[in-house]
Coordinates of C-alpha atoms in Angstrom, one line a residue:
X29 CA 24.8 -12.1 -12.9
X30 CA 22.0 -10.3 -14.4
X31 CA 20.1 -14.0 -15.4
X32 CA 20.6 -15.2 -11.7
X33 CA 19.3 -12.2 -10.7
X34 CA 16.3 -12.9 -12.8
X35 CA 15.8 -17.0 -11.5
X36 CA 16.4 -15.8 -7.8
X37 CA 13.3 -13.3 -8.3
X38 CA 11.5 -16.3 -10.1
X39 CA 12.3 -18.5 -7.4
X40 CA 11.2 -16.2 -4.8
X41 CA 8.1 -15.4 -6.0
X42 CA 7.4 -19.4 -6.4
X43 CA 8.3 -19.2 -2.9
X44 CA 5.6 -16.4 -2.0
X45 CA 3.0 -18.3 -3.5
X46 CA 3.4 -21.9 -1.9
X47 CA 3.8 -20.2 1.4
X48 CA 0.3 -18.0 0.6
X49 CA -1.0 -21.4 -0.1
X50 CA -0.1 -23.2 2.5
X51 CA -1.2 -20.2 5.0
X52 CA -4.9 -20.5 3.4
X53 CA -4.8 -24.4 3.7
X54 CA -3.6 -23.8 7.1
X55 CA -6.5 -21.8 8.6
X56 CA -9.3 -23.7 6.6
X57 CA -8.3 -26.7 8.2
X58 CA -7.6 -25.3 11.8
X59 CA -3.9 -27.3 11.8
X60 CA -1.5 -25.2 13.6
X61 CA 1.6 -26.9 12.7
X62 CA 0.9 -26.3 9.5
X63 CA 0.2 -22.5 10.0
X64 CA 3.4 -22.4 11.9
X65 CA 5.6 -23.6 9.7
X66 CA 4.3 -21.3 6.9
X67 CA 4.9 -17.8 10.1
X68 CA 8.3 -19.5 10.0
X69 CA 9.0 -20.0 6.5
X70 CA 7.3 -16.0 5.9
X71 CA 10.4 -15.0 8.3
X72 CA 13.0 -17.3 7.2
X73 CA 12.0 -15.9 3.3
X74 CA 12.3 -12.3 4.8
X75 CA 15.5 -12.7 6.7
X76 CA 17.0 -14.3 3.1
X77 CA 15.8 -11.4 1.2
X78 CA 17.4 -8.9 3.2
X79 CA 21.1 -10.7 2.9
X80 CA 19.8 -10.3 -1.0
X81 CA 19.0 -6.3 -0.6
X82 CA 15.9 -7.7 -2.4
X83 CA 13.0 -7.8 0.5
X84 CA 10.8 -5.0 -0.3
X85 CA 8.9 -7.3 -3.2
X86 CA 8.8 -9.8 -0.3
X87 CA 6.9 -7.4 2.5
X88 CA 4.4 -5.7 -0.4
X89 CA 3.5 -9.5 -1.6
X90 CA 2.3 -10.5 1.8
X91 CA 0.9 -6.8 2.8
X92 CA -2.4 -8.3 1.7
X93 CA -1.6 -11.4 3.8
X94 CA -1.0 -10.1 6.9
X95 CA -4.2 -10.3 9.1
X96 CA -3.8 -14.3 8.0
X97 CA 0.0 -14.2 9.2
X98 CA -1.0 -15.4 12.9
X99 CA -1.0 -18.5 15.0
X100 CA -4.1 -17.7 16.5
X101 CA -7.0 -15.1 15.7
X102 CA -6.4 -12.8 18.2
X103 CA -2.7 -12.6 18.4
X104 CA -0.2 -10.2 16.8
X105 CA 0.5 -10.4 13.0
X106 CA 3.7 -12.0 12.3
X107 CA 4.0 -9.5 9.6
X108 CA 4.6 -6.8 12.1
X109 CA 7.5 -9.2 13.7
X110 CA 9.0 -9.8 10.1
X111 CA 8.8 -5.9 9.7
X112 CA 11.0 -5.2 12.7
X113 CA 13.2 -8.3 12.1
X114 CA 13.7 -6.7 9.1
X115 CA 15.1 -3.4 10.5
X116 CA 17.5 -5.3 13.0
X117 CA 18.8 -7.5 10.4
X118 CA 19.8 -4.8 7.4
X119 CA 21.1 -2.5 11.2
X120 CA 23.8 -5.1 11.8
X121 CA 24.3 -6.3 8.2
X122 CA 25.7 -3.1 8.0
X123 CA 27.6 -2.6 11.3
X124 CA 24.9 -0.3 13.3
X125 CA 25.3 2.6 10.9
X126 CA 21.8 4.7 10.5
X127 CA 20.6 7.7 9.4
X128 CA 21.4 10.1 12.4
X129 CA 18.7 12.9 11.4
X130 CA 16.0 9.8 11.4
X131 CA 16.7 8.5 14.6
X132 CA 17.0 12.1 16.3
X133 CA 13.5 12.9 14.9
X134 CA 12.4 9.9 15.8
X135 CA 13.6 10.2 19.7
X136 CA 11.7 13.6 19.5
X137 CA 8.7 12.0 18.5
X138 CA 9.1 9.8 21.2
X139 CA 10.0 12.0 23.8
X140 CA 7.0 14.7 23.1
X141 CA 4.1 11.9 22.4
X142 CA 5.2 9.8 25.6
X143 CA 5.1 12.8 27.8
X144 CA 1.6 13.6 26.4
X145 CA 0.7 9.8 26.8
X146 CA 1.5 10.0 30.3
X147 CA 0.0 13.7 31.1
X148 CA -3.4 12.0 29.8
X149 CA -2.8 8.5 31.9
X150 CA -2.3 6.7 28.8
X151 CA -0.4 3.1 28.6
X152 CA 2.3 2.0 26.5
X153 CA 1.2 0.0 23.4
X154 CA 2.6 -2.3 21.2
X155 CA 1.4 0.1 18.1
X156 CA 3.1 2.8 19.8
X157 CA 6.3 1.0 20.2
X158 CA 6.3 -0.3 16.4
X159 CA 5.7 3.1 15.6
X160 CA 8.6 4.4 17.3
X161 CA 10.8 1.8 16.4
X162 CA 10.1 2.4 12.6
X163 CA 10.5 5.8 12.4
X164 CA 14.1 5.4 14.1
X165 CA 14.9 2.1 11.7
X166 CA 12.9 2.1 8.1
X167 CA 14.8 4.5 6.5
X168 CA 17.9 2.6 7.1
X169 CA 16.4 0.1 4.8
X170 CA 14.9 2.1 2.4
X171 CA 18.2 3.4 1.6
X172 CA 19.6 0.4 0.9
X173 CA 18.1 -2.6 0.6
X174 CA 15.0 -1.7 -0.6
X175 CA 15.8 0.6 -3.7
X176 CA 17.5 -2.6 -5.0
X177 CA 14.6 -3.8 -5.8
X178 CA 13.5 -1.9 -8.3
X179 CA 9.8 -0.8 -9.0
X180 CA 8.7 -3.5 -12.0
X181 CA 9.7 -5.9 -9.6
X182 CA 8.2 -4.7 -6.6
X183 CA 4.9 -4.1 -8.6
X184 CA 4.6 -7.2 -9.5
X185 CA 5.3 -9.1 -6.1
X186 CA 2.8 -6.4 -4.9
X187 CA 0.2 -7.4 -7.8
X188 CA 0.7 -11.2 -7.3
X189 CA -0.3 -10.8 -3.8
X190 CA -2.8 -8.8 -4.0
X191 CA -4.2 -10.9 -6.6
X192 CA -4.1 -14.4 -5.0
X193 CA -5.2 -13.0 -2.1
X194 CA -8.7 -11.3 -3.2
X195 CA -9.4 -14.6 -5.6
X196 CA -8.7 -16.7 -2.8
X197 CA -10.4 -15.0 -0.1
X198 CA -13.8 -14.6 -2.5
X199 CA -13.5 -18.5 -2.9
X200 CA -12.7 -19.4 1.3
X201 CA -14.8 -16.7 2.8
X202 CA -17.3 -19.3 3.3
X203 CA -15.4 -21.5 5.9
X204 CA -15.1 -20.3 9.1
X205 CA -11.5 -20.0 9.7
X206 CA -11.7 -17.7 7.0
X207 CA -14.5 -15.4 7.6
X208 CA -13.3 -15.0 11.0
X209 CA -10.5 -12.5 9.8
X210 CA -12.6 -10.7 7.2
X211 CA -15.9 -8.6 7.0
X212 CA -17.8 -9.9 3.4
X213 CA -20.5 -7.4 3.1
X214 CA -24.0 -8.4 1.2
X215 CA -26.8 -6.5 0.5
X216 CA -30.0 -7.7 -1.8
X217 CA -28.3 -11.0 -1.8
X218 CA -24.9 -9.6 -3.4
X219 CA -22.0 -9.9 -2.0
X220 CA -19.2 -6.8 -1.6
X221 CA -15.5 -8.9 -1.2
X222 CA -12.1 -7.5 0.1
X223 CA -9.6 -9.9 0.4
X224 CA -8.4 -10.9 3.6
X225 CA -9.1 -7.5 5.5
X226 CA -12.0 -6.3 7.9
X227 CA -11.9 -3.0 5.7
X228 CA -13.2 -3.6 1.7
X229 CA -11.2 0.5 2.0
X230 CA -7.8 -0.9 3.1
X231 CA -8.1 -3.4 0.5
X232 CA -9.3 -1.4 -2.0
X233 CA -6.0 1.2 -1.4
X234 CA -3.8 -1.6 -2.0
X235 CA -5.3 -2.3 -5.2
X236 CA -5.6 1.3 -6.1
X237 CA -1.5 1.6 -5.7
X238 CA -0.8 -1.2 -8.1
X239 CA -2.9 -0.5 -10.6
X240 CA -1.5 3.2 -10.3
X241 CA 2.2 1.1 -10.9
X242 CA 1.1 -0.4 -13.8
X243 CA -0.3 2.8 -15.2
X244 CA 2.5 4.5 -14.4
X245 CA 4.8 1.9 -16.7
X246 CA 2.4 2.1 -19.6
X247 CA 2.9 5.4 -19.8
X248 CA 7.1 5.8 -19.4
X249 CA 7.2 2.2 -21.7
X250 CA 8.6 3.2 -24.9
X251 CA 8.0 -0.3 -26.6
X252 CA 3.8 -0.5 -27.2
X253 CA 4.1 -4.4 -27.6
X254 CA 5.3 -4.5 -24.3
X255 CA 3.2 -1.5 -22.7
X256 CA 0.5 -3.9 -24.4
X257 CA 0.7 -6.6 -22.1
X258 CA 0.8 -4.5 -19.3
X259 CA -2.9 -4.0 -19.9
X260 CA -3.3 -7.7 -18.5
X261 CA -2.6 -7.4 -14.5
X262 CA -4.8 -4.0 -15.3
X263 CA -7.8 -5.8 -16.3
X264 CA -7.0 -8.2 -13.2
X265 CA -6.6 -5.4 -10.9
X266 CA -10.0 -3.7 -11.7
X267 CA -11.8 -6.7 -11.3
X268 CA -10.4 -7.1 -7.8
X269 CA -10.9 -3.8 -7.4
X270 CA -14.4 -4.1 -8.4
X271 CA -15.6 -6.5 -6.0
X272 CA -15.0 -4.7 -3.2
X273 CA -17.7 -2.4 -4.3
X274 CA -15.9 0.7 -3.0
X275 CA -17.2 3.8 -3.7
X276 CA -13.4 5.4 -2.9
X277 CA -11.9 3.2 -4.8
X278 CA -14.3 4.0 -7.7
X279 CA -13.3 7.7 -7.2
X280 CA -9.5 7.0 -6.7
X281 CA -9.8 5.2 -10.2
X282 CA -11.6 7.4 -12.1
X283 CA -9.5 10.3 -11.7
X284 CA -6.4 8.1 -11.9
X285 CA -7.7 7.2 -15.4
X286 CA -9.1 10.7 -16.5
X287 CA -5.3 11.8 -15.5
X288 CA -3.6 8.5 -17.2
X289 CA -6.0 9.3 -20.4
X290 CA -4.8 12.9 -20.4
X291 CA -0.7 12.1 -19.9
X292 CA -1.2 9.5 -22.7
X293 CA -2.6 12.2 -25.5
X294 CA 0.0 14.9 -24.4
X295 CA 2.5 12.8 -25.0
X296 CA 4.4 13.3 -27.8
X297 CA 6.5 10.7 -28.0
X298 CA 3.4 8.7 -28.4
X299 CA 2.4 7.4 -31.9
X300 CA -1.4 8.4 -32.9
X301 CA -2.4 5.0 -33.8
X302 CA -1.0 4.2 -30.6
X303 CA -3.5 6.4 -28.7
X304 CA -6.3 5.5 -31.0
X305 CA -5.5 1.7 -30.2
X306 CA -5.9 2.7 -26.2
X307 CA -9.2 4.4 -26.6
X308 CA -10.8 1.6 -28.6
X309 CA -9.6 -0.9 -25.8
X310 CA -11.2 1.0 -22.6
X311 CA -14.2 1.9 -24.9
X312 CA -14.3 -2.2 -25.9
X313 CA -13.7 -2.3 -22.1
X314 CA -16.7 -0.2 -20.6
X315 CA -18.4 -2.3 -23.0
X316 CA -17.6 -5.2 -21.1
X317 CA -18.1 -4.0 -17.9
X318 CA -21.7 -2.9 -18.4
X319 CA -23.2 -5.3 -21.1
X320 CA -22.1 -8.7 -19.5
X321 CA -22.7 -10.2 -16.3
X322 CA -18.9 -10.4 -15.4
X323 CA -18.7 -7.5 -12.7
X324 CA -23.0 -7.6 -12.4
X325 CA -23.0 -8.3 -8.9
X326 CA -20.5 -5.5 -8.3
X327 CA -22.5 -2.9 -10.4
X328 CA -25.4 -4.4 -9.0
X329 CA -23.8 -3.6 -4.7
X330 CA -22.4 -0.1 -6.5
X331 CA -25.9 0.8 -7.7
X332 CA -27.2 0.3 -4.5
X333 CA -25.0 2.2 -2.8
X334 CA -25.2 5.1 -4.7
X335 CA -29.0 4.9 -4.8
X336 CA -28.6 5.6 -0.9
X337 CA -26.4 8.3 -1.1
X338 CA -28.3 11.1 -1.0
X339 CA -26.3 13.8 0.4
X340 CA -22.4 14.6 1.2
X341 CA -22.5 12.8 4.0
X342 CA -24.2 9.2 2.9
X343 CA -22.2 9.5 -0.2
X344 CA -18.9 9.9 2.1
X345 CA -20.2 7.1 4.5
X346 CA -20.7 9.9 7.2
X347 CA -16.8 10.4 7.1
X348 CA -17.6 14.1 6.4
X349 CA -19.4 14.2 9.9
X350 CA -16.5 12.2 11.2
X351 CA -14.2 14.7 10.0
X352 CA -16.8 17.6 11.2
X353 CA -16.6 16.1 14.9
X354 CA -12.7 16.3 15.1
X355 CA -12.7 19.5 14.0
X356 CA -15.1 20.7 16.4
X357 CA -12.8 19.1 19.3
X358 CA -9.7 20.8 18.0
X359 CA -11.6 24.2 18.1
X360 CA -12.7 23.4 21.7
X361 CA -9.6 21.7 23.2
X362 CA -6.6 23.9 22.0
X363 CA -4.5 21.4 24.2
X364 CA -5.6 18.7 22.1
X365 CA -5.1 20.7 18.8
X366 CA -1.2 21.6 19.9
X367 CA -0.6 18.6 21.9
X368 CA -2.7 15.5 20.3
X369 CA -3.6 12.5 22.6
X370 CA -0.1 11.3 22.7
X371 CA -0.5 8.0 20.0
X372 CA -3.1 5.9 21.8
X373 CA -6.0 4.2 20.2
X374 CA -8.8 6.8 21.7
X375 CA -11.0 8.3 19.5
X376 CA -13.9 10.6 19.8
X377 CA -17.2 9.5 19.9
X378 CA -17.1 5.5 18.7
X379 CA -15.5 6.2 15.3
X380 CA -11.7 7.0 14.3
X381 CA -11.2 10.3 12.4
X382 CA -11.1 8.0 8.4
X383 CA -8.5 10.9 7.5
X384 CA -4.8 10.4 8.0
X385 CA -3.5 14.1 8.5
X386 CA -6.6 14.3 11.0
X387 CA -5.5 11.2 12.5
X388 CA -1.7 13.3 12.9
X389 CA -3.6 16.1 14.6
X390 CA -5.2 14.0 16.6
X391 CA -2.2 11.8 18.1
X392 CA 0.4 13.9 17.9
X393 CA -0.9 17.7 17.6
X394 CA 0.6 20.7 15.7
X395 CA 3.5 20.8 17.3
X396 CA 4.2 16.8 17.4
X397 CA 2.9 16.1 13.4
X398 CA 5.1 19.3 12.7
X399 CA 8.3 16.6 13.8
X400 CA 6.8 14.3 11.7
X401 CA 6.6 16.2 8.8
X402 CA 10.3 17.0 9.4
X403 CA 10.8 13.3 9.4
X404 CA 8.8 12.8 6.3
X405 CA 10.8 15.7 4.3
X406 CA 13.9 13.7 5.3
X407 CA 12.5 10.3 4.6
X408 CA 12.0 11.2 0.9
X409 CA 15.3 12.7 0.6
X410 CA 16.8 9.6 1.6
X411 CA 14.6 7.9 -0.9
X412 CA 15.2 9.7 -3.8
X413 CA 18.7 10.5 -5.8
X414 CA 20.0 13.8 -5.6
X415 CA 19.2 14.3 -9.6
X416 CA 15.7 12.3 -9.8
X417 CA 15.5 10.6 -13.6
X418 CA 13.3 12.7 -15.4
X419 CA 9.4 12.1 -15.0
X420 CA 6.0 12.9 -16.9
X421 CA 4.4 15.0 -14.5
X422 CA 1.2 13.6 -15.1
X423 CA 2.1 10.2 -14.6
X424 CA 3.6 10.8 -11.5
X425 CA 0.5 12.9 -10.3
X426 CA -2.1 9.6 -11.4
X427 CA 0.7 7.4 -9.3
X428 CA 0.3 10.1 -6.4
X429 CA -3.5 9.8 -6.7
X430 CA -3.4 5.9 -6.6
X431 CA -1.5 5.5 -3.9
X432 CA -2.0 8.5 -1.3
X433 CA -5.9 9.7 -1.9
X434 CA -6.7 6.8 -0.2
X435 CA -5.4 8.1 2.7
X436 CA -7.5 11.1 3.5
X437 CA -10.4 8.6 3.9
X438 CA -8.8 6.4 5.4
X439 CA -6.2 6.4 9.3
X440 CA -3.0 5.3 7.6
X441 CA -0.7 6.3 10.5
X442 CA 0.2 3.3 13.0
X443 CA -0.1 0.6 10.0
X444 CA 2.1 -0.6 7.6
X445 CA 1.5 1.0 4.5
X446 CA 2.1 4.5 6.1
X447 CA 5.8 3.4 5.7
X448 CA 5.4 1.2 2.5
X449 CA 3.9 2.9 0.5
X450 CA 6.1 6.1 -0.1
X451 CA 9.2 3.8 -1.1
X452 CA 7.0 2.3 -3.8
X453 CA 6.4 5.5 -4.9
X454 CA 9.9 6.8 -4.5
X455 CA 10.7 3.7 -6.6
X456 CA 8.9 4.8 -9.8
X457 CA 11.0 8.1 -9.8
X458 CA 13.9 6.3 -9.9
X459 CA 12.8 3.8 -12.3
X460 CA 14.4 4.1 -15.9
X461 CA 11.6 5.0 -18.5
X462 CA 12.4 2.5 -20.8
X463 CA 12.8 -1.5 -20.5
X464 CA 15.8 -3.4 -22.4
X465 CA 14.2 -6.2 -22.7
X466 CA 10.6 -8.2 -22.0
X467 CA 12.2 -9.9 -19.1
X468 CA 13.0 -6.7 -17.6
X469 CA 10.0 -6.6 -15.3
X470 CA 12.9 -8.6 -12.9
X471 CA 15.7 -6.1 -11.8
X472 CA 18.5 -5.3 -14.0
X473 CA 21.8 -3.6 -12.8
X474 CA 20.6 0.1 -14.1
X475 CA 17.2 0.0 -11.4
X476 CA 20.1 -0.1 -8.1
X477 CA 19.6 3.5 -7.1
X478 CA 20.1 5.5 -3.9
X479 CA 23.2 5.4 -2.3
X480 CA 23.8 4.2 1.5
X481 CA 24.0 6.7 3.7

């Protein structure tokens, strides 16, 4: 069982890539049969993997696909469509059972941001329905389907996508059915990549969260020759990272490291020559980095950005003004403050807030991101067991810093990683330390946790 478990996963991952593929062919040569079949094959693949209880490796490998998952440029992702076909599908799979504290938070949510919404004049969106409709529904799958998974698996799905997508998109961006969907950056004739998004920040989070997962299995992988080879899609990662030039993403993975470095020494169950071996390889590593030309023209954008960051507010890309100017409109407008603006896509001045729990004020006030909260505290206790496997602290904070830093300068609420990204997380603390066997990055019987409820 465990082997067809294993050539399944292979299969699907094949699966992943020729559909990727195809996508990319599909927009470069403008044929929309061709990017048709590859929405309907993305949805077909989705719809299998749920009647697997395997799909979350399938949604985090085309995260970084999904501004290319559209018929046309301006129309609606079809990732958002596979996201709520998902919820319907695992609802009846399992006879319209759901988790009843979820859906009454949810209604709540609904109830208090739609009567704000319409106190203010505001429409009815299709973000604001999706919204809605995930908080009643994602849960349902997380606590099922999803923890099936199991986080080696999921990582690397995620990685592979992530991946394919940045080397691809650096190699396309010149045509212009590509460059259409993405913003590529340049300044003194170097160029500042990130992927298939508009945002080089929304890429670079994604990044940040894998490498954070392989991190995190270095560290709680008792075999070194296998924690050895993990060191592979790290190397990969940073250099997608890299290209991006992001200055958050540089933060996000320095202090990931700096806390990775310091859970790796205090480790006792470490061997010294096993720590030694780590500290020559990042020291060979910076080496690397700064005495060949491979990352150049990203050292060369990440230079030049720092050389204009002069103060608190260049370095933070004026987010700290951002930030500055929401505060000010909560202090002026208690109504706002309690209330929020109901979930709409207003924002003050010509900029959104670039800070998720700002962004929560915002929409949905004190009272309204108090609900959410409650939602959230719920969420994670349908995510994790009721006696969590044992965890290094300090991997689990550098896994934290990976995947949720990113969000204070960044408005994570009404997209899809605000609901992703906490059941990849939730999946490394139920993750065994230790793997059997080298083809254990597939899922074994032992990584089904979580219980339907």
């Amino acid at each position: 069982m465990n082997d067809m478990k294993k050539k399944m996963s292979i299969l699907c991952l094949i699966a992943c890539m020729l559909i990727s593929a195809a996508l990319c062919f599909g927009h470069i040569a403008s044929s929309k049969p061709v990017i048709v079949m590859c929405l309907m094959l993305f949805l077909a693949l989705s719809v299998y993997s749920v009647m697997q209880d395997a799909v979350f490796p399938v949604l985090l490998y085309f995260l970084p696909w999904s501004t290319l998952l559209k018929a046309s440029y301006s129309g609606i992702s079809v990732y958002t469509i596979g996201l709520i076909a998902v919820c319907v599908l695992t609802l009846f799979k399992h006879k319209l059972r759901f988790d009843a504290k979820s859906l009454i938070l949810a209604l709540l949510i609904f109830v208090f941001s739609l009567t704000v919404k319409l106190i203010n004049g505001k429409s009815l969106t299709l973000d604001y329905i999706k919204f809605i409709f995930m908080l009643a529904l994602f849960p349902l799958i997380c606590t099922d389907g999803m923890d099936k998974s199991g986080f080696r698996m999921s990582t690397l799905f995620f990685t592979v996508g992530i991946v394919i997508a940045a080397l691809t998109a650096q190699r396309f961006a010149k045509y212009p059915n590509i460059s259409r969907f993405i913003d590529v950056y340049s300044w003194s004739a170097v160029t500042r990549y990130s992927g298939y998004y508009g945002d080089a920040n929304f890429y670079s989070a994604q990044v940040s969260a894998a490498l954070g997962g392989w991190l995190f299995m270095v560290l709680t992988e008792k075999k070194p020759l296998y924690a050895g080879l993990y060191f592979i899609p790290i190397i990969v990662l940073s250099y997608c990272g890299a290209i991006a030039a992001s200055k958050s993403f540089l933060l996000v993975f320095t202090l990931m490291l700096l806390v990775w470095l310091a859970a790796l020494y205090f480790n006792k169950r470490r061997r010294p020559l096993v720590k030694i071996a780590v500290t020559v390889f990042i020291a060979l590593s910076l080496l690397i980095v700064f005495c060949t030309d491979i990352f150049s023209d990203s050292l060369a954008v990440m230079k030049f950005r720092l050389q204009q960051s002069t103060d608190l507010s260049s370095f933070s890309t004026h987010r700290s003004e951002l930030w500055l100017n929401y505060y000010n409109a909560f202090v002026d407008d208690f109504k706002l403050l309690f209330f929020g603006q109901g979930i709409t896509k207003g924002v003050i001045g010509s900029r959104a807030s670039h800070n998720t729990i700002i962004q929560i004020i915002y929409q949905l006030g004190i009272i309204g991101g108090s609900m959410l909260l409650i939602w959230g505290v719920n969420y994670y206790k349908l995510l994790l067991p009721k006696k969590p496997r044992r965890k290094d602290t300090l991997a689990l904070i550098m896994l934290m810093i990976g995947i949720f830093l990113p969000w204070f300068s960044l408005d994570m609420l009404l997209f899809d990683e605000f609901f992703l990204l906490p059941v990849y997380f939730s999946l490394a603390v139920n993750t065994p330390d230790s793997l059997e066997e080298p083809g254990a990055l597939l899922p074994t019987d032992t990584e089904i946790g979580g219980e339907f409820k």
